[in-house]
Each structure stands twice: as structure tokens, then as C-alpha cells.
């Protein structure tokens, strides 16, 4: 068992009104000095079996075609933890 | 023979019955299609209607894009089958890459519902031939994720090729780039727009006008003349 994390963020040039709304609320909560907030999505994929190159390639494909819309979003894929047995 | 126009129902579709009704009022035969259908029942055109397919949980239209019915639809749309995507249908068409760009949440973060003024920029599509270019119409708009975005190169291409089919007039309800309300593919057989023509086909409801009816009579005329 292993966990693969896919992080999805709007591309920098795309307006993120959700992030802006959060940023605007910060001074009201007493947090100053935060000049920008952007909000993204995090997917945690629990993978059965080893996360070998082939499995990672498949997850990359899923991220690219489904979890992220690459017209507007960037994504990263990283393996968070690998159980000893899977090595 | 009456033209048969398919209307796909996904889990979460809301406007399938109104769309079927609009098709019937225009004089064609609506054919109900189900998201799990693996064929399109030999319809002459398809409408992807409004709603929140599969709850729009990932992104608007993202999950619907991979439903079984989309496989033949994408293939046949590329081969020339007329397809109209209204609201959620427009979002599905961008997710399927049948139309360029993407749809995002409204810039003001609120759901919006209003009578919207539009300009028909192109009468050269399967669904707008009964309009004249430059015509101003009013049809209802209701959406959460209606902000059309694309990179500058794509926007320039759409403008240059006359593929911006509808533009918001007087008020941009969602922050769409260049006030774009609807676009078409290169061949003009695939059209997507955010406002809802199916809610403006009878004088007693909606805007009190029937500005939505030409969408459905346009396709009928095209099919009859084909």
C-alpha cells in the first residue's frame, strides 16, 4: 500500500476568486501581511501494490486527463509513503 | 420524416424535459438518451442540456465527459453530427475538448439567475442559422460555473474565425473573457453556450419572449435541407 498525492492548482494567469475571497477575509481575522492566496485541490490516491514506474505513469495519465484540466490547471504527482513490503 | 433530436440525461441533469419540450415545439421529435447508452439511437442531432451532471463534484462537466454515451458522441461530433451544449452541456463539451477553452466558477462566486441580453455574433452554425448576425436576443441565464476562459491565442483564433457565436450585452454575468457567452467548433456543427434557449420558447414563461426557439428551428431546417 502506498499513497500518491496529486496536487492541482489553477495556472498562475487564471483568476482565482475563491483564493481572493479567502485572502480578503484574513485581515478581519487578525492575520496581516498575506498579500495573495490561491486555492487548489489535493487528491490522495491509496494504491494497492507497488508504486512502480508503470503505476506512476498510469496515475500521471489519470491526473492529466481527469483530475486536472490542463487548459486551466497545473498538477504535480508525488509518492507520499511506501510501505516496506512494497519495496 | 421528422428529425430526431437526442437529449442526454446524466445523473444531475435538470433541463432534459424542458429541452425535449422545446424540440417538440420546434417541430422535431425528441429522443431521450441515457448517460449509460452506448449508442445514440441514430438521432440526427444531440443536445447536452443544463444541470449538474454527476454533481459537478470534480469540475463542471468533468465526470460526464467520461460517461459511456460520450464515446459515440465525441466520435460522431467530430464527423459532423450537430451537437448543442447548453450550460452544463457547454461545460461538458469543453471538458471533452470538442470546444476549446474551459469553464470556471463565476468571478463573483455566486449562483446567478437572470434574463440575459445577448448578441448573436454568428449565424453560420447549425444552431443559429435562423438568426441574423448582430441580432440581439433575451434568454434566461442561470449558472454557477459560467466563466469562459482560454489563452489569448485561442481567443484571438476564435474571434478571427468567427467562432464567437454569442456575446453578453450590457452586463457580463460571470467574468467570461471578452464577454463570450457561446462558441462553436471549426465546422460549426458543435455549439456551446451558457444561457438557456430551451427556457424561452413559449411567451407565457421565461422572459416572455420566444428568442430561444430559433436554436431549435435552425437545426431542424439544416436537417431537412441536408
Short mmCIF file of C-alpha atoms in Angstrom, two decimals:
data_model
loop_
_atom_site.label_atom_id
_atom_site.label_comp_id
_atom_site.label_asym_id
_atom_site.label_seq_id
_atom_site.Cartn_x
_atom_site.Cartn_y
_atom_site.Cartn_z
CA UNK A 1 0.00 0.00 0.00
CA UNK A 2 1.17 3.46 -0.79
CA UNK A 3 -0.26 6.88 -1.09
CA UNK A 4 0.19 9.01 -4.15
CA UNK A 5 -0.72 12.68 -3.85
CA UNK A 6 -1.88 14.69 -6.83
CA UNK A 7 -1.92 18.44 -6.23
CA UNK A 8 -3.90 20.55 -8.69
CA UNK A 9 -3.59 24.33 -8.90
CA UNK A 10 -5.11 26.88 -11.25
CA UNK A 11 -2.46 28.21 -13.61
CA UNK A 12 -0.93 31.46 -12.33
CA UNK A 13 -2.56 33.56 -15.04
CA UNK A 14 -6.09 32.30 -14.25
CA UNK A 15 -8.16 34.48 -11.90
CA UNK A 16 -8.90 32.65 -8.63
CA UNK A 17 -11.84 34.43 -6.96
CA UNK A 18 -12.05 31.78 -4.21
CA UNK A 19 -8.48 32.42 -3.19
CA UNK A 20 -9.09 36.17 -3.31
CA UNK A 21 -12.15 35.85 -1.05
CA UNK A 22 -10.04 33.94 1.48
CA UNK A 23 -7.25 36.50 1.25
CA UNK A 24 -9.67 39.36 1.82
CA UNK A 25 -11.02 37.69 4.96
CA UNK A 26 -7.60 37.31 6.57
CA UNK A 27 -7.23 40.87 7.96
CA UNK A 28 -10.66 40.53 9.59
CA UNK A 29 -9.28 37.52 11.48
CA UNK A 30 -6.24 39.44 12.57
CA UNK A 31 -3.82 37.96 10.03
CA UNK A 32 -1.89 40.72 8.32
CA UNK A 33 0.81 40.58 5.72
CA UNK A 34 -0.71 37.91 3.46
CA UNK A 35 -0.73 39.55 0.04
CA UNK A 36 -2.17 36.68 -2.02
CA UNK A 37 -3.97 33.36 -1.56
CA UNK A 38 -4.64 30.78 -4.24
CA UNK A 39 -6.79 27.76 -3.60
CA UNK A 40 -6.13 24.34 -5.13
CA UNK A 41 -7.17 20.72 -4.82
CA UNK A 42 -5.35 17.78 -3.31
CA UNK A 43 -6.17 14.20 -4.26
CA UNK A 44 -4.86 11.34 -2.12
CA UNK A 45 -4.79 8.09 -4.03
CA UNK A 46 -4.36 4.90 -1.98
CA UNK A 47 -2.68 2.45 -4.30
CA UNK A 48 -2.81 -1.33 -3.91
CA UNK A 49 0.50 -2.96 -4.72
CA UNK A 50 3.78 -1.36 -5.51
CA UNK A 51 4.02 2.14 -6.85
CA UNK A 52 6.47 1.29 -9.57
CA UNK A 53 7.21 3.30 -12.66
CA UNK A 54 4.28 1.81 -14.56
CA UNK A 55 1.81 2.61 -11.76
CA UNK A 56 3.11 6.15 -11.50
CA UNK A 57 2.82 6.60 -15.24
CA UNK A 58 -0.81 5.48 -15.08
CA UNK A 59 -1.57 7.88 -12.24
CA UNK A 60 0.13 10.64 -14.17
CA UNK A 61 -2.18 9.86 -17.08
CA UNK A 62 -5.25 9.96 -14.83
CA UNK A 63 -4.12 13.28 -13.37
CA UNK A 64 -3.54 14.77 -16.78
CA UNK A 65 -6.79 13.61 -18.40
CA UNK A 66 -9.21 13.67 -15.48
CA UNK A 67 -8.12 15.07 -12.10
CA UNK A 68 -6.74 18.24 -13.68
CA UNK A 69 -7.96 20.17 -16.69
CA UNK A 70 -4.64 21.18 -18.20
CA UNK A 71 -6.28 24.00 -20.14
CA UNK A 72 -6.58 25.89 -16.84
CA UNK A 73 -4.71 23.86 -14.22
CA UNK A 74 -1.21 22.60 -13.41
CA UNK A 75 -0.64 19.46 -11.38
CA UNK A 76 2.11 17.58 -9.54
CA UNK A 77 2.27 13.89 -8.66
CA UNK A 78 4.26 12.64 -5.70
CA UNK A 79 4.52 9.43 -3.72
CA UNK A 80 3.93 10.21 -0.07
CA UNK A 81 4.73 6.96 1.67
CA UNK A 82 5.72 3.49 0.59
CA UNK A 83 5.15 0.57 2.95
CA UNK A 84 8.21 -1.62 3.49
CA UNK A 85 6.52 -4.63 1.92
CA UNK A 86 6.05 -2.75 -1.32
CA UNK A 87 9.77 -2.18 -1.79
CA UNK B 1 -39.82 12.26 -41.92
CA UNK B 2 -39.43 14.16 -38.66
CA UNK B 3 -35.94 14.99 -37.48
CA UNK B 4 -34.97 13.10 -34.35
CA UNK B 5 -33.00 15.11 -31.81
CA UNK B 6 -31.43 13.31 -28.85
CA UNK B 7 -31.35 14.82 -25.36
CA UNK B 8 -28.89 13.19 -22.97
CA UNK B 9 -29.88 12.75 -19.34
CA UNK B 10 -26.97 12.40 -16.93
CA UNK B 11 -27.48 11.89 -13.19
CA UNK B 12 -27.94 15.52 -12.12
CA UNK B 13 -29.30 16.83 -15.43
CA UNK B 14 -32.11 19.30 -14.76
CA UNK B 15 -33.28 20.66 -18.08
CA UNK B 16 -33.76 17.48 -20.09
CA UNK B 17 -37.56 17.70 -20.05
CA UNK B 18 -37.61 21.41 -20.94
CA UNK B 19 -35.20 20.69 -23.78
CA UNK B 20 -37.35 17.83 -25.06
CA UNK B 21 -40.36 20.15 -24.90
CA UNK B 22 -38.54 22.88 -26.84
CA UNK B 23 -37.61 20.38 -29.52
CA UNK B 24 -41.24 19.24 -29.79
CA UNK B 25 -42.49 22.83 -30.02
CA UNK B 26 -39.99 23.48 -32.81
CA UNK B 27 -41.49 20.57 -34.73
CA UNK B 28 -38.93 17.80 -34.24
CA UNK B 29 -39.07 14.54 -32.33
CA UNK B 30 -37.12 14.48 -29.06
CA UNK B 31 -35.33 11.22 -28.29
CA UNK B 32 -34.34 10.56 -24.69
CA UNK B 33 -30.76 9.34 -24.36
CA UNK B 34 -29.35 7.96 -21.11
CA UNK B 35 -25.80 8.56 -19.93
CA UNK B 36 -25.11 4.82 -19.97
CA UNK B 37 -26.30 4.37 -23.56
CA UNK B 38 -23.50 3.08 -25.74
CA UNK B 39 -25.14 4.29 -28.95
CA UNK B 40 -27.02 7.40 -30.00
CA UNK B 41 -30.12 5.63 -31.39
CA UNK B 42 -29.44 7.07 -34.83
CA UNK B 43 -30.52 10.59 -33.91
CA UNK B 44 -29.93 13.47 -36.34
CA UNK B 45 -28.56 15.83 -33.67
CA UNK B 46 -27.91 15.87 -29.92
CA UNK B 47 -28.48 18.43 -27.18
CA UNK B 48 -26.48 18.23 -23.95
CA UNK B 49 -28.72 20.07 -21.51
CA UNK B 50 -28.25 22.05 -18.33
CA UNK B 51 -27.93 20.81 -14.78
CA UNK B 52 -25.16 19.46 -12.58
CA UNK B 53 -24.06 16.19 -14.17
CA UNK B 54 -22.69 13.77 -11.56
CA UNK B 55 -22.94 16.67 -9.11
CA UNK B 56 -20.13 18.53 -10.93
CA UNK B 57 -18.03 17.33 -8.00
CA UNK B 58 -14.64 17.35 -9.72
CA UNK B 59 -15.18 20.23 -12.15
CA UNK B 60 -18.35 21.15 -14.03
CA UNK B 61 -18.82 18.50 -16.74
CA UNK B 62 -15.57 16.66 -15.99
CA UNK B 63 -17.11 13.36 -14.88
CA UNK B 64 -19.87 13.39 -17.52
CA UNK B 65 -17.22 13.69 -20.20
CA UNK B 66 -16.20 10.08 -19.49
CA UNK B 67 -19.70 8.54 -19.41
CA UNK B 68 -20.46 5.79 -21.95
CA UNK B 69 -22.73 7.95 -24.13
CA UNK B 70 -19.91 10.42 -24.74
CA UNK B 71 -17.80 7.91 -26.64
CA UNK B 72 -20.05 7.72 -29.74
CA UNK B 73 -21.00 11.37 -29.28
CA UNK B 74 -17.40 12.61 -29.44
CA UNK B 75 -16.69 10.40 -32.44
CA UNK B 76 -19.79 11.48 -34.36
CA UNK B 77 -19.47 15.16 -33.41
CA UNK B 78 -16.02 15.11 -34.97
CA UNK B 79 -17.61 13.58 -38.07
CA UNK B 80 -20.21 16.35 -38.33
CA UNK B 81 -23.16 15.40 -36.08
CA UNK B 82 -24.77 18.63 -34.85
CA UNK B 83 -24.35 18.94 -31.07
CA UNK B 84 -25.64 21.79 -28.91
CA UNK B 85 -24.33 22.12 -25.36
CA UNK B 86 -26.36 24.37 -23.08
CA UNK B 87 -24.81 25.46 -19.76
CA UNK B 88 -23.65 22.17 -18.20
CA UNK B 89 -23.65 20.82 -21.76
CA UNK B 90 -21.23 23.60 -22.76
CA UNK B 91 -19.03 22.66 -19.81
CA UNK B 92 -19.08 19.00 -20.90
CA UNK B 93 -18.13 19.98 -24.47
CA UNK B 94 -15.07 21.93 -23.27
CA UNK B 95 -14.05 19.09 -20.95
CA UNK B 96 -14.35 16.71 -23.92
CA UNK B 97 -12.18 19.10 -25.98
CA UNK B 98 -14.87 19.32 -28.65
CA UNK B 99 -14.74 23.05 -27.93
CA UNK B 100 -11.58 24.93 -26.89
CA UNK B 101 -11.07 26.69 -23.56
CA UNK B 102 -12.58 25.86 -20.17
CA UNK B 103 -15.37 26.92 -17.84
CA UNK B 104 -14.67 28.17 -14.31
CA UNK B 105 -16.67 29.44 -11.34
CA UNK B 106 -18.30 32.85 -11.74
CA UNK B 107 -15.90 35.64 -10.78
CA UNK B 108 -18.32 36.88 -8.09
CA UNK B 109 -18.60 33.35 -6.61
CA UNK B 110 -22.42 33.42 -6.60
CA UNK B 111 -25.01 31.42 -8.48
CA UNK B 112 -26.71 33.81 -10.88
CA UNK B 113 -30.17 33.67 -12.45
CA UNK B 114 -31.41 36.46 -14.71
CA UNK B 115 -32.82 37.37 -18.09
CA UNK B 116 -29.72 37.97 -20.16
CA UNK B 117 -29.29 40.09 -23.23
CA UNK B 118 -27.05 38.56 -25.90
CA UNK B 119 -25.83 39.43 -29.32
CA UNK B 120 -25.80 36.66 -31.92
CA UNK B 121 -22.35 37.13 -33.46
CA UNK B 122 -22.57 34.31 -35.98
CA UNK B 123 -25.48 32.85 -37.92
CA UNK B 124 -23.12 30.37 -39.57
CA UNK B 125 -23.65 27.45 -37.22
CA UNK B 126 -26.04 24.52 -37.21
CA UNK B 127 -27.98 26.11 -34.34
CA UNK B 128 -28.04 29.79 -35.29
CA UNK B 129 -28.98 29.91 -38.98
CA UNK B 130 -32.48 31.19 -38.12
CA UNK B 131 -30.89 34.27 -36.53
CA UNK B 132 -29.13 37.09 -38.34
CA UNK B 133 -25.65 38.11 -37.28
CA UNK B 134 -25.83 41.12 -34.96
CA UNK B 135 -29.32 40.25 -33.72
CA UNK B 136 -29.95 40.99 -30.04
CA UNK B 137 -31.92 38.44 -28.04
CA UNK B 138 -33.01 37.87 -24.43
CA UNK B 139 -32.88 34.41 -22.92
CA UNK B 140 -32.62 33.20 -19.31
CA UNK B 141 -29.24 32.52 -17.75
CA UNK B 142 -28.62 30.51 -14.59
CA UNK B 143 -25.24 29.18 -13.62
CA UNK B 144 -22.54 28.76 -11.02
CA UNK B 145 -19.63 28.00 -13.36
CA UNK B 146 -20.13 30.25 -16.35
CA UNK B 147 -16.76 31.99 -16.63
CA UNK B 148 -15.34 31.13 -20.04
CA UNK B 149 -11.55 31.22 -20.17
CA UNK B 150 -8.95 30.40 -22.81
CA UNK B 151 -5.46 31.68 -23.51
CA UNK B 152 -5.09 34.82 -25.61
CA UNK B 153 -4.05 32.88 -28.70
CA UNK B 154 -7.16 30.70 -28.58
CA UNK B 155 -9.38 33.76 -28.02
CA UNK B 156 -7.80 35.55 -30.98
CA UNK B 157 -8.30 32.45 -33.13
CA UNK B 158 -11.98 32.18 -32.14
CA UNK B 159 -12.53 35.85 -32.99
CA UNK B 160 -10.65 35.63 -36.29
CA UNK B 161 -12.52 32.52 -37.41
CA UNK B 162 -15.93 33.90 -36.44
CA UNK B 163 -16.38 31.23 -33.79
CA UNK B 164 -17.54 33.53 -31.00
CA UNK B 165 -21.22 32.81 -31.56
CA UNK B 166 -22.79 34.76 -28.67
CA UNK B 167 -21.62 37.66 -26.56
CA UNK B 168 -23.12 39.07 -23.35
CA UNK B 169 -24.54 42.55 -23.82
CA UNK B 170 -24.83 45.30 -21.18
CA UNK B 171 -23.73 43.02 -18.33
CA UNK B 172 -21.16 40.26 -18.05
CA UNK B 173 -22.77 37.86 -15.59
CA UNK B 174 -19.78 35.66 -14.76
CA UNK B 175 -16.48 37.25 -15.76
CA UNK B 176 -16.25 35.42 -19.10
CA UNK B 177 -13.26 36.63 -21.09
CA UNK B 178 -14.18 39.03 -23.88
CA UNK B 179 -17.86 38.74 -22.79
CA UNK B 180 -18.08 35.38 -24.54
CA UNK B 181 -21.39 33.58 -23.94
CA UNK B 182 -21.05 30.89 -26.59
CA UNK B 183 -18.65 29.46 -29.17
CA UNK B 184 -18.56 26.86 -31.92
CA UNK B 185 -16.08 24.38 -33.29
CA UNK B 186 -14.35 24.97 -36.59
CA UNK B 187 -17.03 23.22 -38.67
CA UNK B 188 -19.90 24.98 -36.87
CA UNK B 189 -21.71 21.74 -36.04
CA UNK B 190 -20.77 21.86 -32.34
CA UNK B 191 -22.05 24.88 -30.41
CA UNK B 192 -21.90 25.61 -26.69
CA UNK B 193 -23.46 28.47 -24.73
CA UNK B 194 -24.18 29.28 -21.11
CA UNK B 195 -27.68 30.86 -21.31
CA UNK B 196 -30.75 28.65 -21.76
CA UNK B 197 -32.70 28.93 -25.03
CA UNK B 198 -34.91 25.97 -24.03
CA UNK B 199 -36.48 28.16 -21.32
CA UNK B 200 -37.56 30.80 -23.84
CA UNK B 201 -39.70 29.02 -26.39
CA UNK B 202 -43.17 29.96 -25.14
CA UNK B 203 -44.44 33.51 -24.47
CA UNK B 204 -46.01 32.57 -21.14
CA UNK B 205 -42.78 31.52 -19.43
CA UNK B 206 -39.23 32.70 -19.01
CA UNK B 207 -38.51 36.09 -20.50
CA UNK B 208 -41.98 36.30 -22.03
CA UNK B 209 -40.28 36.13 -25.40
CA UNK B 210 -39.55 33.20 -27.67
CA UNK B 211 -35.97 34.14 -28.55
CA UNK B 212 -34.83 30.59 -27.78
CA UNK B 213 -36.95 28.94 -30.44
CA UNK B 214 -34.68 29.72 -33.44
CA UNK B 215 -31.97 27.50 -31.90
CA UNK B 216 -34.21 24.52 -32.42
CA UNK B 217 -35.79 25.58 -35.71
CA UNK B 218 -32.30 26.29 -37.10
CA UNK B 219 -31.19 22.72 -36.59
CA UNK B 220 -34.47 21.42 -37.95
CA UNK B 221 -34.06 23.42 -41.13
CA UNK B 222 -30.50 22.26 -41.54
CA UNK B 223 -31.52 18.63 -41.14
CA UNK B 224 -34.47 18.92 -43.50
CA UNK B 225 -32.31 20.60 -46.15
CA UNK B 226 -29.46 18.13 -45.69
#
